Amino acid sequence: HDVKASRRAATHSLRLGTPGRRQRAMEGQCYEGVVKCFKGSFGFVTCEEVSAQHSGRDIFLHKNDVNSLPGVGSKVKFKLGFDDKGNPKAFDVVVAE
């Protein structure tokens, strides 16, 4: 019974966005990527290393988390965080010159 209960709890916490072991290990780490798209106040960054660990997902980027507005194809350095649903999110983003 204990094994089934802990599996259910683990599945439930992943659905709620509670950071898993992999997320905790990656959170706050610095990565480099390329802006895939950016329109208005947000966009997405591609980073092979992060995508490989998160089912191919790109990293969300908000204009409030970057030093200057990037263009598509801009190289960026960022720290990795996660939103409430466990999706990858960039913060402390610097557009490479």
mmCIF file of N, CA, C and O in Angstrom, residues 9-28 54 80-87:
data_model
loop_
_atom_site.group_PDB
_atom_site.id
_atom_site.type_symbol
_atom_site.label_atom_id
_atom_site.label_comp_id
_atom_site.label_asym_id
_atom_site.label_seq_id
_atom_site.Cartn_x
_atom_site.Cartn_y
_atom_site.Cartn_z
ATOM 1 N N ALA A 9 1.048 10.072 -4.910
ATOM 2 C CA ALA A 9 1.459 11.384 -4.404
ATOM 3 C C ALA A 9 2.470 12.024 -5.341
ATOM 4 O O ALA A 9 2.398 13.217 -5.636
ATOM 5 N N ALA A 10 3.408 11.235 -5.850
ATOM 6 C CA ALA A 10 4.421 11.761 -6.766
ATOM 7 C C ALA A 10 3.769 12.230 -8.063
ATOM 8 O O ALA A 10 4.079 13.305 -8.580
ATOM 9 N N THR A 11 2.846 11.438 -8.596
ATOM 10 C CA THR A 11 2.152 11.820 -9.823
ATOM 11 C C THR A 11 1.326 13.078 -9.589
ATOM 12 O O THR A 11 1.337 13.996 -10.391
ATOM 13 N N HIS A 12 0.639 13.125 -8.462
ATOM 14 C CA HIS A 12 -0.182 14.289 -8.128
ATOM 15 C C HIS A 12 0.681 15.547 -8.002
ATOM 16 O O HIS A 12 0.340 16.587 -8.540
ATOM 17 N N SER A 13 1.819 15.456 -7.331
ATOM 18 C CA SER A 13 2.664 16.635 -7.143
ATOM 19 C C SER A 13 3.258 17.096 -8.468
ATOM 20 O O SER A 13 3.432 18.284 -8.682
ATOM 21 N N LEU A 14 3.562 16.171 -9.390
ATOM 22 C CA LEU A 14 4.072 16.577 -10.699
ATOM 23 C C LEU A 14 3.012 17.339 -11.469
ATOM 24 O O LEU A 14 3.295 18.320 -12.128
ATOM 25 N N ARG A 15 1.768 16.889 -11.385
ATOM 26 C CA ARG A 15 0.685 17.594 -12.067
ATOM 27 C C ARG A 15 0.482 18.990 -11.496
ATOM 28 O O ARG A 15 0.112 19.894 -12.197
ATOM 29 N N LEU A 16 0.706 19.147 -10.224
ATOM 30 C CA LEU A 16 0.525 20.449 -9.588
ATOM 31 C C LEU A 16 1.730 21.364 -9.767
ATOM 32 O O LEU A 16 1.691 22.510 -9.356
ATOM 33 N N GLY A 17 2.783 20.864 -10.364
ATOM 34 C CA GLY A 17 3.943 21.704 -10.625
ATOM 35 C C GLY A 17 4.975 21.716 -9.518
ATOM 36 O O GLY A 17 5.884 22.517 -9.536
ATOM 37 N N THR A 18 4.843 20.844 -8.535
ATOM 38 C CA THR A 18 5.862 20.753 -7.501
ATOM 39 C C THR A 18 7.151 20.293 -8.160
ATOM 40 O O THR A 18 7.149 19.328 -8.905
ATOM 41 N N PRO A 19 8.235 20.998 -7.935
ATOM 42 C CA PRO A 19 9.483 20.630 -8.610
ATOM 43 C C PRO A 19 9.913 19.200 -8.298
ATOM 44 O O PRO A 19 9.925 18.791 -7.146
ATOM 45 N N GLY A 20 10.249 18.462 -9.328
ATOM 46 C CA GLY A 20 10.777 17.118 -9.158
ATOM 47 C C GLY A 20 12.279 17.201 -8.948
ATOM 48 O O GLY A 20 12.870 18.276 -8.970
ATOM 49 N N ARG A 21 12.895 16.056 -8.759
ATOM 50 C CA ARG A 21 14.342 16.009 -8.547
ATOM 51 C C ARG A 21 15.112 16.651 -9.691
ATOM 52 O O ARG A 21 16.038 17.409 -9.490
ATOM 53 N N ARG A 22 14.713 16.333 -10.922
ATOM 54 C CA ARG A 22 15.405 16.870 -12.095
ATOM 55 C C ARG A 22 15.270 18.392 -12.142
ATOM 56 O O ARG A 22 16.216 19.103 -12.401
ATOM 57 N N GLN A 23 14.067 18.898 -11.868
ATOM 58 C CA GLN A 23 13.858 20.347 -11.877
ATOM 59 C C GLN A 23 14.678 21.026 -10.800
ATOM 60 O O GLN A 23 15.302 22.049 -11.042
ATOM 61 N N ARG A 24 14.682 20.469 -9.604
ATOM 62 C CA ARG A 24 15.456 21.076 -8.510
ATOM 63 C C ARG A 24 16.939 21.116 -8.855
ATOM 64 O O ARG A 24 17.635 22.068 -8.538
ATOM 65 N N ALA A 25 17.425 20.073 -9.540
ATOM 66 C CA ALA A 25 18.843 20.023 -9.908
ATOM 67 C C ALA A 25 19.178 21.084 -10.956
ATOM 68 O O ALA A 25 20.269 21.628 -10.965
ATOM 69 N N MET A 26 18.237 21.399 -11.842
ATOM 70 C CA MET A 26 18.486 22.343 -12.930
ATOM 71 C C MET A 26 18.151 23.781 -12.536
ATOM 72 O O MET A 26 18.670 24.717 -13.116
ATOM 73 N N GLU A 27 17.275 23.950 -11.566
ATOM 74 C CA GLU A 27 16.798 25.283 -11.197
ATOM 75 C C GLU A 27 17.938 26.177 -10.724
ATOM 76 O O GLU A 27 18.777 25.777 -9.926
ATOM 77 N N GLY A 28 17.978 27.402 -11.258
ATOM 78 C CA GLY A 28 18.992 28.370 -10.878
ATOM 79 C C GLY A 28 20.295 28.219 -11.641
ATOM 80 O O GLY A 28 21.182 29.055 -11.524
ATOM 81 N N HIS A 54 13.153 18.160 -20.688
ATOM 82 C CA HIS A 54 11.761 18.579 -20.474
ATOM 83 C C HIS A 54 10.899 18.340 -21.704
ATOM 84 O O HIS A 54 10.191 19.229 -22.172
ATOM 85 N N LEU A 80 17.659 29.215 -15.139
ATOM 86 C CA LEU A 80 16.444 28.435 -15.351
ATOM 87 C C LEU A 80 15.595 28.377 -14.093
ATOM 88 O O LEU A 80 16.089 28.129 -13.002
ATOM 89 N N GLY A 81 14.324 28.616 -14.286
ATOM 90 C CA GLY A 81 13.342 28.468 -13.228
ATOM 91 C C GLY A 81 12.160 27.700 -13.786
ATOM 92 O O GLY A 81 12.189 27.251 -14.938
ATOM 93 N N PHE A 82 11.118 27.551 -12.993
ATOM 94 C CA PHE A 82 9.936 26.823 -13.423
ATOM 95 C C PHE A 82 8.689 27.547 -12.957
ATOM 96 O O PHE A 82 8.661 28.118 -11.868
ATOM 97 N N ASP A 83 7.646 27.531 -13.804
ATOM 98 C CA ASP A 83 6.393 28.178 -13.418
ATOM 99 C C ASP A 83 5.610 27.249 -12.493
ATOM 100 O O ASP A 83 6.083 26.166 -12.128
ATOM 101 N N ASP A 84 4.407 27.660 -12.122
ATOM 102 C CA ASP A 84 3.593 26.885 -11.185
ATOM 103 C C ASP A 84 3.206 25.513 -11.718
ATOM 104 O O ASP A 84 2.850 24.626 -10.947
ATOM 105 N N LYS A 85 3.255 25.346 -13.028
ATOM 106 C CA LYS A 85 2.900 24.057 -13.628
ATOM 107 C C LYS A 85 4.121 23.203 -13.943
ATOM 108 O O LYS A 85 4.009 22.139 -14.526
ATOM 109 N N GLY A 86 5.312 23.700 -13.583
ATOM 110 C CA GLY A 86 6.528 22.938 -13.811
ATOM 111 C C GLY A 86 7.163 23.153 -15.173
ATOM 112 O O GLY A 86 8.090 22.453 -15.548
ATOM 113 N N ASN A 87 6.663 24.132 -15.933
ATOM 114 C CA ASN A 87 7.231 24.437 -17.246
ATOM 115 C C ASN A 87 8.477 25.300 -17.103
ATOM 116 O O ASN A 87 8.525 26.181 -16.238
#
